């Protein structure tokens, strides 16, 4: 398979070669033969010219180019009507067998190429000259396929913002910590309950509007009374309650059982609460709890915990590659078979999910939602086949979907044995491990975390020094899945697939535990609907001890949000297609060359470096300085074509230096900067500033 850069280069040459062609009859076949060659595909191996078919009305026709099950091409001379060309192409469908029906139809007149996706019901037309820039549209030819994931629903973003504003207003009064978290969680339950059938519709809104004062002074006590009521069975409630209050249901469990302090509301806080209550929560995802979780933590707490809330869209990237794509494919194949539908239903019942980095529970929530959606589709299909016995409400035991039922352990994941605590409790289940381990870099870990990592990783150079905290979860997962077919997938900072960490981490995982990468998302920008979004770039790695056919690699081009998915022979630790090789860090050069100690390090406090404006200012003050100003190009300047200059005074005489006061002033500043350093080696450099 050609790399995308090679395909794009081929497309550039192709567009230039065919930019003036107009005749269908003379050159159409050559055009399409070379078009396939752009992608490194031999047209003769996949598609044929002039396939004869019987069209609607039993007339005979000839398809210009046909790839059974994939693509049909209708080609016209320059300037011809492409709408008519499409109609002609579709007219051929009646003469094709079901398995031959194509997903894509391409119509073209050399200078225009229009692609119709009959599954997604989309069509895109480009000019021939645009082909190199839009080559991903035709990725299905070479195996590169754009893969979209559901975007965040704007309603979730709005809900998270509303809760964030309410949180800020309450916290400003000094009501914070555990009390605030419990209070907001109770409010969030009431907001959902008001719009999703748990309460009578809008009964919570009515309670706030009719039972509390406009100035907000009694909102806290009234809510405390309501929370107490929700924790009380109907038969134990006061008999003189009005009908509106009596209608609130009893909520079992412990959500409303804990006694907490009552917050002191004012007019603004009441307005914030009414904003939330009047918002329609019907279609808000339960994953909004995660956005609220991040919103109630300050930036320092998020950094210390490594807690970065994962959006539903990004969670779907994990679960899709881990198991959901496979389940969806099974469902498609099983739609007309009772046996296969029931087998898939049974498989779902045996699936177990462990999130060893669980924060707000969003990975488990989204996983459950998706499996419940699949289960509903199975039941509907069985009903359509007349194979669903019984009528009325179907019962689903959700505890079967989670480890030991819905089990939560409030402990440090790096300090317990995942195999003993979870996996071995149900050895016959189909286990999956997934999550978003903490984002803490090698240089920002606490001493405790660094020591933890050394214990988990073992006595290996780099552990706790070069490696990020997240690698602890990879090692624990690798240990836990030995001798099993359990699959894992983690969101991680992209540092684990770059530089020195690859050699340390993946050599250990591959050679020590037999780990294979089953799917991977290359670097993409983090995004979610919570406030204070983490400004990081991440990868997703799916792995196991099982070799899978055609591991899936997702590549993000030019920071685009939609990845290109393709099958790879093998995915290595750099998340590239290729053999699993390891480039280890070394201090000595491979060949005879001077040893580099620390690169270019002026240690000047910025006084010897000049931006373009400073350069001009210095020359205006001291024209003779031009002899000592040199262009300075480091990695930042090289990659971004930026200008920077430095004072390069090798061999300057004391007389020359004294004759240029502006430069002398800078040299003295460098001397002062170095003398003030705590490092003895830096202070010694002050004699030669």
XYZ file of C-alpha atoms in Angstrom:
689
model
C 0.000 0.000 0.000
C 1.373 3.400 -0.985
C 1.764 6.114 1.638
C -0.637 9.030 1.343
C 2.224 11.377 0.468
C 3.125 9.141 -2.498
C -0.509 8.916 -3.599
C -0.829 12.710 -3.432
C 2.332 13.115 -5.519
C 0.977 10.653 -8.082
C -2.309 12.579 -8.185
C -0.438 15.816 -8.903
C 1.311 14.233 -11.883
C -1.962 12.648 -13.053
C -3.870 15.950 -12.929
C -1.128 17.696 -14.900
C -1.025 14.941 -17.557
C -4.799 14.997 -18.159
C -5.565 18.698 -17.713
C -6.331 19.262 -21.426
C -8.105 15.998 -22.363
C -11.680 16.230 -23.745
C -12.448 13.111 -25.833
C -14.325 10.235 -24.181
C -13.940 7.605 -26.854
C -10.246 8.084 -27.467
C -8.812 8.246 -23.973
C -11.377 7.317 -21.280
C -9.991 3.818 -20.684
C -6.431 5.086 -20.383
C -7.629 7.832 -18.022
C -9.175 5.345 -15.596
C -6.353 2.837 -15.892
C -3.928 5.573 -14.833
C -6.383 6.870 -12.211
C -6.190 3.527 -10.369
C -2.410 3.556 -10.737
C -2.339 6.802 -8.725
C -3.271 4.662 -5.695
C -0.822 1.900 -6.499
C -3.676 -0.378 -7.635
C -3.547 -2.474 -10.812
C -6.920 -1.742 -12.439
C -6.930 -5.118 -14.221
C -6.928 -6.958 -10.894
C -10.090 -5.298 -9.524
C -12.167 -3.676 -12.284
C -13.129 -4.283 -15.899
C -14.184 -2.081 -18.817
C -17.444 -2.370 -20.792
C -19.317 -4.886 -18.646
C -22.536 -5.837 -20.467
C -25.748 -5.652 -18.392
C -29.495 -5.711 -19.015
C -30.895 -2.326 -18.004
C -34.416 -1.351 -16.993
C -36.748 -2.194 -19.902
C -34.514 -5.135 -20.898
C -32.243 -2.964 -23.035
C -28.597 -3.967 -23.187
C -25.977 -1.558 -21.881
C -22.260 -1.414 -21.191
C -20.790 -0.075 -17.946
C -17.712 2.039 -18.685
C -15.800 0.697 -15.668
C -17.061 -1.754 -13.046
C -15.586 -2.966 -9.753
C -18.145 -5.459 -8.382
C -19.474 -4.537 -4.964
C -17.353 -1.402 -4.798
C -17.526 1.088 -7.642
C -19.199 1.872 -10.962
C -17.826 4.549 -13.314
C -19.681 6.366 -16.088
C -17.442 8.578 -18.213
C -18.453 11.355 -20.639
C -16.711 13.778 -22.969
C -15.803 17.235 -21.706
C -18.729 19.489 -20.862
C -21.407 16.758 -20.904
C -24.223 16.674 -18.314
C -23.021 14.729 -15.259
C -26.559 14.446 -13.840
C -27.563 12.458 -16.907
C -24.405 10.407 -16.553
C -25.415 9.530 -12.988
C -28.922 8.555 -14.085
C -27.406 6.304 -16.727
C -25.111 4.701 -14.147
C -27.979 3.996 -11.728
C -30.000 2.502 -14.592
C -27.445 -0.303 -14.756
C -28.267 -1.453 -11.193
C -31.284 -3.502 -12.300
C -28.961 -5.748 -14.269
C -26.619 -6.450 -11.361
C -26.802 -9.148 -8.699
C -27.175 -8.082 -5.077
C -23.563 -8.809 -4.196
C -22.395 -6.794 -7.221
C -24.222 -3.587 -6.304
C -21.599 -0.869 -5.768
C -21.324 1.516 -2.841
C -19.734 4.238 -4.958
C -20.653 5.732 -8.335
C -18.141 8.002 -10.095
C -19.107 10.152 -13.083
C -16.584 12.301 -14.902
C -15.854 14.322 -18.026
C -12.063 14.403 -17.469
C -12.032 17.887 -15.946
C -14.756 17.191 -13.370
C -15.009 14.134 -11.115
C -18.159 13.549 -9.066
C -18.251 10.874 -6.333
C -21.552 9.503 -5.020
C -21.521 7.458 -1.789
C -24.753 5.467 -1.892
C -24.436 4.291 1.726
C -23.861 7.675 3.345
C -26.069 9.342 0.693
C -23.465 12.008 -0.098
C -21.979 13.372 -3.295
C -18.953 15.542 -3.867
C -17.776 17.102 -7.116
C -14.211 18.305 -7.608
C -12.180 19.700 -10.452
C -9.360 17.564 -11.795
C -6.838 20.122 -10.565
C -8.194 19.679 -7.012
C -7.579 15.923 -6.989
C -4.235 16.032 -5.081
C -5.807 18.023 -2.234
C -9.003 15.909 -2.130
C -7.444 12.516 -2.722
C -8.834 11.128 0.564
C -12.294 11.094 -1.059
C -11.174 8.125 -3.144
C -9.382 6.320 -0.348
C -11.581 3.248 -0.791
C -9.537 2.395 -3.899
C -6.319 1.917 -1.940
C -7.807 0.967 1.432
C -7.735 4.447 2.996
C -11.260 5.132 4.259
C -12.417 8.298 6.081
C -13.918 7.276 9.420
C -16.258 9.681 11.191
C -17.321 9.495 14.817
C -20.441 11.089 16.221
C -19.867 14.724 17.114
C -20.732 16.062 20.522
C -24.410 16.936 20.662
C -24.692 20.715 21.208
C -27.293 19.973 23.866
C -24.584 18.284 25.978
C -22.291 21.289 25.633
C -25.064 23.659 26.708
C -25.990 21.475 29.690
C -22.380 21.355 30.868
C -22.095 25.152 30.594
C -25.284 25.699 32.603
C -24.104 23.414 35.392
C -20.719 25.116 35.345
C -22.268 28.547 35.887
C -24.438 27.241 38.710
C -21.421 25.622 40.313
C -19.430 28.861 40.171
C -22.261 30.887 41.708
C -22.665 28.451 44.627
C -18.936 28.018 45.211
C -18.457 31.791 45.368
C -20.397 31.747 48.670
C -17.799 29.435 50.261
C -19.900 26.286 49.879
C -17.453 23.807 48.324
C -15.744 20.436 48.439
C -17.698 17.244 49.139
C -20.814 19.149 50.200
C -20.969 20.964 46.855
C -20.337 17.780 44.856
C -23.183 15.913 46.590
C -25.513 18.900 46.283
C -24.849 19.317 42.542
C -25.257 15.587 41.901
C -28.664 15.662 43.606
C -29.675 18.679 41.559
C -28.547 16.970 38.359
C -30.705 13.944 39.199
C -33.714 16.218 39.704
C -33.058 17.981 36.398
C -32.964 14.665 34.555
C -35.949 13.408 36.523
C -38.062 16.402 35.540
C -37.704 15.734 31.794
C -37.254 11.968 31.511
C -40.320 10.578 33.284
C -38.859 9.948 36.740
C -40.880 12.924 38.046
C -44.124 14.281 36.655
C -43.157 16.569 33.785
C -41.833 19.953 35.003
C -42.706 19.235 38.623
C -39.215 20.288 39.778
C -39.455 23.541 37.808
C -42.869 24.180 39.339
C -41.484 23.479 42.811
C -38.740 26.073 42.357
C -41.059 28.683 40.859
C -43.922 28.321 43.354
C -42.241 27.160 46.576
C -39.260 29.525 46.691
C -38.976 33.323 46.975
C -37.665 35.552 44.185
C -34.759 36.736 46.355
C -33.598 33.117 46.717
C -33.194 33.245 50.492
C -35.317 30.126 51.124
C -34.098 28.033 48.163
C -31.531 26.121 50.261
C -33.997 25.042 53.022
C -36.700 24.189 50.491
C -34.312 21.993 48.476
C -33.146 20.275 51.668
C -36.800 19.511 52.447
C -37.337 18.140 48.921
C -34.215 15.971 49.116
C -35.441 14.572 52.452
C -38.819 13.871 50.877
C -37.237 12.015 47.940
C -35.445 9.797 50.476
C -38.725 8.928 52.262
C -41.101 6.127 51.135
C -44.638 7.272 50.343
C -46.178 5.539 53.348
C -43.848 7.317 55.773
C -44.434 10.857 54.484
C -46.527 13.490 56.311
C -50.210 13.053 55.490
C -50.787 16.788 55.154
C -48.426 17.262 52.198
C -50.018 19.020 49.248
C -50.598 16.942 46.123
C -47.716 18.500 44.205
C -45.143 17.430 46.800
C -46.750 14.057 47.403
C -46.384 13.312 43.693
C -42.575 13.276 43.914
C -41.499 9.592 43.902
C -39.438 7.827 46.512
C -35.844 7.462 45.249
C -34.248 4.405 46.790
C -30.523 3.972 47.089
C -28.381 6.443 48.982
C -28.316 9.502 46.722
C -30.464 11.566 49.099
C -29.641 9.824 52.393
C -26.513 11.705 53.499
C -26.996 14.788 55.653
C -25.169 17.779 54.194
C -25.054 21.474 55.013
C -27.648 23.709 53.395
C -26.224 26.258 50.939
C -27.247 29.890 51.260
C -28.838 31.030 47.974
C -29.429 34.567 46.731
C -31.335 35.994 43.771
C -28.545 35.348 41.221
C -28.057 31.740 42.345
C -31.809 31.099 42.103
C -31.777 32.471 38.550
C -28.880 30.173 37.654
C -30.802 27.201 39.053
C -33.956 28.156 37.147
C -31.888 28.398 33.956
C -30.851 24.790 34.501
C -34.353 23.656 35.454
C -35.996 25.247 32.399
C -33.492 23.604 30.067
C -34.775 20.410 28.404
C -32.650 17.535 29.706
C -34.496 14.863 27.711
C -31.722 14.303 25.193
C -28.729 15.153 27.371
C -26.263 12.266 27.572
C -25.585 10.874 31.064
C -21.943 11.423 30.123
C -22.516 15.092 31.013
C -21.649 13.983 34.544
C -18.076 13.812 33.268
C -18.153 17.400 32.057
C -19.520 18.481 35.423
C -16.853 16.413 37.168
C -14.131 18.313 35.328
C -15.938 21.615 35.798
C -16.000 21.358 39.600
C -12.273 20.690 39.798
C -9.825 23.537 39.538
C -6.937 23.414 37.090
C -4.367 22.548 39.759
C -6.432 19.606 41.015
C -6.906 18.313 37.470
C -3.157 18.493 36.871
C -2.288 16.763 40.156
C -4.719 13.920 39.548
C -3.976 13.698 35.846
C -7.752 13.891 35.379
C -8.746 14.950 31.897
C -12.376 14.246 31.093
C -12.881 12.243 27.901
C -15.666 13.294 25.557
C -18.241 10.815 24.303
C -16.879 11.232 20.775
C -13.380 10.245 21.851
C -14.686 7.374 23.993
C -16.393 6.023 20.876
C -13.005 5.958 19.139
C -11.821 3.613 21.883
C -14.847 1.319 22.108
C -15.347 1.172 18.330
C -11.895 -0.255 17.705
C -11.950 -2.384 20.845
C -15.229 -4.251 20.277
C -18.108 -2.175 18.885
C -17.155 -2.307 15.182
C -16.970 -6.088 15.427
C -20.352 -6.298 17.181
C -21.934 -3.972 14.601
C -20.583 -6.155 11.793
C -21.953 -9.276 13.474
C -25.356 -7.605 13.813
C -25.410 -6.717 10.116
C -24.650 -10.314 9.140
C -27.193 -11.724 11.619
C -30.248 -9.636 10.713
C -32.139 -12.386 8.901
C -31.057 -15.281 11.124
C -32.727 -16.038 14.463
C -29.842 -18.321 15.437
C -27.183 -15.675 14.775
C -29.198 -12.933 16.474
C -29.625 -15.027 19.619
C -25.950 -16.005 19.564
C -24.963 -12.337 19.406
C -27.390 -11.512 22.218
C -25.830 -14.275 24.303
C -22.346 -12.990 23.537
C -23.264 -9.512 24.749
C -24.496 -11.016 28.017
C -21.054 -12.543 28.591
C -19.084 -9.339 27.970
C -17.358 -7.686 30.947
C -15.653 -4.289 31.068
C -12.946 -3.074 33.419
C -11.923 0.593 33.583
C -8.868 0.647 35.876
C -8.499 4.429 35.516
C -12.154 5.187 36.127
C -12.932 8.766 37.126
C -16.506 9.808 36.423
C -17.432 6.498 34.782
C -17.986 7.806 31.259
C -16.260 4.895 29.520
C -18.613 2.474 31.258
C -21.647 4.693 30.654
C -20.980 5.017 26.923
C -20.122 1.318 26.658
C -23.419 0.394 28.307
C -25.380 2.806 26.088
C -23.903 1.330 22.923
C -24.468 -2.284 23.965
C -28.012 -1.466 25.069
C -28.597 0.093 21.642
C -27.335 -3.096 19.976
C -29.506 -5.230 22.235
C -32.603 -3.219 21.358
C -31.820 -3.655 17.641
C -31.482 -7.418 18.180
C -34.839 -7.605 19.954
C -36.545 -5.504 17.281
C -35.117 -7.717 14.553
C -36.269 -10.872 16.366
C -39.708 -9.309 16.692
C -39.740 -8.513 12.950
C -38.888 -12.145 12.256
C -41.749 -13.241 14.532
C -39.260 -14.960 16.865
C -39.682 -12.879 20.022
C -41.846 -14.729 22.521
C -44.051 -12.839 24.971
C -45.314 -9.297 24.872
C -44.859 -6.132 26.858
C -41.839 -4.863 28.798
C -38.532 -6.601 28.208
C -36.240 -6.880 31.230
C -32.477 -6.318 31.004
C -30.086 -7.068 33.859
C -27.397 -4.430 33.437
C -25.258 -5.902 36.210
C -24.134 -8.575 33.749
C -22.273 -5.954 31.748
C -19.881 -4.901 34.513
C -17.151 -6.607 36.518
C -18.718 -8.537 39.512
C -21.902 -6.710 38.733
C -21.521 -2.912 38.959
C -18.389 -3.029 41.123
C -16.478 0.086 42.146
C -13.205 -0.115 44.042
C -12.000 3.168 45.430
C -8.320 2.384 45.414
C -5.090 2.969 43.499
C -5.105 0.903 40.301
C -1.319 0.524 40.367
C -1.430 -1.002 43.858
C -3.841 -3.914 43.233
C -3.808 -7.096 41.145
C -6.338 -6.639 38.321
C -6.286 -10.353 37.492
C -7.166 -11.487 41.013
C -9.566 -8.683 41.863
C -11.575 -8.771 38.637
C -10.727 -11.063 35.748
C -10.334 -14.333 37.688
C -13.695 -13.810 39.409
C -15.392 -14.587 36.064
C -12.834 -16.484 33.990
C -15.383 -17.604 31.382
C -16.530 -14.077 30.569
C -15.411 -12.079 27.528
C -13.313 -9.393 29.204
C -12.225 -5.976 27.908
C -9.980 -3.410 29.604
C -10.348 0.229 28.585
C -9.976 3.759 29.860
C -8.108 7.008 30.061
C -5.170 6.674 32.504
C -3.750 9.818 34.134
C -1.831 12.293 31.962
C 1.265 12.962 34.073
C 4.601 13.491 32.396
C 7.937 12.057 33.479
C 9.087 15.427 34.823
C 5.876 16.312 36.698
C 5.284 13.129 38.685
C 5.387 13.216 42.477
C 8.007 11.131 44.268
C 5.301 8.633 45.211
C 4.174 8.275 41.608
C 7.749 7.920 40.392
C 8.415 5.172 42.938
C 5.154 3.469 41.951
C 6.231 3.427 38.345
C 9.589 1.906 39.247
C 7.842 -0.881 41.194
C 5.446 -1.605 38.331
C 7.976 -1.330 35.520
C 10.842 -3.011 37.296
C 14.506 -2.116 37.521
C 14.851 -0.861 33.956
C 16.736 2.256 32.883
C 14.230 4.998 32.202
C 11.469 3.833 34.549
C 10.413 6.797 36.644
C 12.836 9.019 34.774
C 12.015 9.024 31.081
C 8.645 7.292 31.117
C 5.281 8.953 31.704
C 2.976 7.789 34.481
C 0.543 6.242 31.982
C 2.941 3.409 31.131
C 2.135 1.869 34.515
C -1.346 1.061 33.204
C 0.108 -0.557 30.079
C 2.365 -2.813 32.151
C -0.435 -3.737 34.577
C -2.740 -4.527 31.653
C -0.069 -6.633 29.927
C 0.488 -8.614 33.121
C -3.244 -9.131 33.614
C -3.996 -10.544 30.149
C -1.262 -13.166 29.953
C -2.630 -16.463 28.663
C -5.943 -14.868 27.626
C -7.523 -13.300 24.555
C -8.519 -10.164 26.496
C -8.271 -6.956 24.471
C -7.309 -3.564 25.907
C -7.442 0.037 24.684
C -6.224 3.216 26.369
C -6.219 6.909 25.560
C -2.712 8.227 26.209
C -0.550 11.264 25.671
C 1.272 10.846 22.375
C 4.654 10.869 24.142
C 4.480 7.073 24.562
C 4.743 6.689 20.782
C 7.620 9.127 20.310
C 11.310 9.335 21.092
C 12.991 7.431 23.897
C 9.783 6.129 25.502
C 9.057 3.804 22.572
C 12.254 1.855 23.115
C 11.737 1.514 26.867
C 7.993 0.795 26.890
C 7.261 -1.177 23.729
C 10.380 -3.322 23.846
C 9.271 -4.415 27.312
C 5.651 -4.968 26.230
C 6.540 -6.908 23.081
C 9.517 -8.945 24.248
C 8.400 -9.355 27.837
C 4.654 -9.895 27.450
C 4.064 -10.746 23.777
C 1.881 -7.682 23.196
C 0.552 -6.888 19.706
C -1.078 -3.632 18.639
C -4.535 -4.433 17.239
C -5.579 -0.890 16.308
C -4.274 2.610 16.852
C -5.216 6.248 16.383
C -2.217 8.384 15.578
C -1.880 11.800 17.202
C -5.025 13.939 17.306
C -5.960 17.023 19.281
C -7.862 16.498 22.492
C -11.341 17.985 22.609
C -14.390 17.724 24.853
C -17.395 19.734 25.984
C -16.148 20.498 29.473
C -14.765 23.803 30.676
C -10.988 24.078 30.920
C -10.349 21.652 28.078
C -6.944 20.026 28.319
C -4.633 21.424 25.643
C -2.922 18.144 24.790
C -2.435 15.796 21.873
C -3.235 12.152 22.385
C -3.162 8.711 20.810
C -5.357 5.654 21.271
C -3.731 2.230 21.389
C -5.634 -1.062 21.274
C -3.547 -4.109 22.200
C -3.636 -7.738 23.295
C -1.547 -10.897 23.124
C -3.546 -12.007 20.083
C -2.415 -11.378 16.512
C -5.341 -9.955 14.526
C -5.625 -9.973 10.764
C -5.328 -6.520 9.224
C -4.849 -4.304 12.312
C -6.574 -0.960 11.761
C -4.547 2.259 11.686
C -6.245 5.669 11.924
C -4.232 8.561 10.494
C -5.068 12.246 10.972
C -4.025 14.455 8.053
C -3.304 18.180 8.504
C -4.900 18.300 11.979
C -8.265 17.270 10.514
C -10.754 15.756 12.915
C -11.830 12.936 10.590
C -9.195 10.186 10.460
C -8.332 8.026 7.476
C -8.668 4.345 8.398
C -6.663 1.675 6.654
C -5.581 -1.888 7.196
C -1.931 -2.435 8.069
C 0.266 -5.508 7.983
C 1.655 -4.648 11.413
C 1.585 -1.575 13.677
C 4.720 -0.759 15.647
C 5.296 1.242 18.828
C 5.605 4.473 16.852
C 2.018 3.800 15.680
C 3.202 3.445 12.100
C 2.773 0.539 9.736
C 5.935 -1.493 9.946
C 7.961 -4.046 11.806
C 8.090 -3.727 15.600
C 11.538 -2.153 15.921
C 12.979 -0.181 18.839
C 15.344 2.773 18.585
C 17.011 3.114 21.958
C 18.514 6.360 23.234
C 22.290 6.601 23.271
C 24.826 9.186 24.370
C 27.621 8.200 21.985
C 27.535 8.936 18.218
C 27.169 6.033 15.810
C 30.180 7.198 13.803
C 33.341 9.172 14.431
C 32.086 12.641 15.383
C 32.521 15.120 18.217
C 30.265 14.350 21.184
C 27.400 16.802 21.646
C 27.003 17.698 25.291
C 23.911 19.907 25.406
C 23.405 21.487 22.007
C 23.192 25.267 21.607
C 22.691 26.800 25.053
C 23.641 30.478 25.287
C 22.810 30.851 29.020
C 22.468 34.584 28.408
C 19.166 35.589 29.954
C 18.047 36.532 26.444
C 20.525 39.403 26.089
C 22.510 37.880 23.203
C 19.378 36.944 21.190
C 17.431 39.385 19.000
C 14.085 39.296 17.268
C 13.786 41.279 13.986
C 12.569 44.424 15.779
C 15.400 44.301 18.327
C 17.890 43.826 15.516
C 16.681 46.977 13.746
C 16.677 48.945 17.002
C 20.248 47.882 17.791
C 21.484 48.804 14.300
C 19.816 52.214 14.533
C 21.689 52.849 17.779
C 24.955 51.273 16.648
C 25.405 50.739 12.868
C 28.834 49.137 13.384
C 27.148 46.209 15.140
C 26.160 44.683 11.782
C 29.466 42.769 11.727
C 28.445 40.833 14.849
C 24.766 40.124 14.128
C 24.142 36.654 12.666
C 20.986 34.794 11.670
C 20.190 32.187 14.330
C 18.127 29.161 13.246
C 16.932 26.636 15.802
C 14.169 24.043 15.516
C 11.389 26.593 16.113
C 12.704 28.928 13.423
C 13.376 26.099 10.982
C 9.941 24.501 11.300
C 7.966 27.748 11.273
C 10.164 29.923 9.023
C 10.647 32.508 11.760
C 13.438 35.058 12.005
C 15.789 35.274 14.963
C 19.252 36.735 15.324
C 22.105 36.612 17.802
C 25.202 38.579 18.717
C 28.129 36.427 17.548
C 31.295 38.049 18.855
C 33.945 35.401 18.361
C 37.341 37.130 18.195
C 36.027 40.627 19.021
C 38.694 42.912 20.494
C 38.125 44.802 23.777
C 38.543 48.055 21.819
C 35.762 47.171 19.399
C 33.496 46.117 22.247
C 34.008 49.380 24.175
C 33.322 51.364 20.986
C 29.758 49.958 20.840
C 27.993 50.910 24.119
C 24.654 49.182 23.246
C 26.462 45.865 22.772
C 28.651 46.453 25.827
C 25.484 46.986 27.854
C 24.135 43.618 26.721
C 27.421 41.844 27.519
C 27.394 43.300 31.055
C 23.803 42.083 31.466
C 24.871 38.566 30.474
C 27.676 38.717 33.031
C 25.261 39.780 35.775
C 22.794 37.048 34.813
C 25.459 34.337 35.026
C 26.898 35.607 38.318
C 23.415 35.404 39.870
C 23.046 31.710 38.999
C 22.961 29.044 41.703
C 25.040 26.743 39.470
C 28.808 27.032 39.879
C 29.414 26.092 36.229
C 27.206 28.989 35.113
C 28.943 31.466 37.441
C 32.294 30.466 35.947
C 30.996 31.426 32.498
C 30.600 35.016 33.709
C 34.314 35.636 33.051
C 33.595 35.285 29.317
C 30.129 36.778 28.770
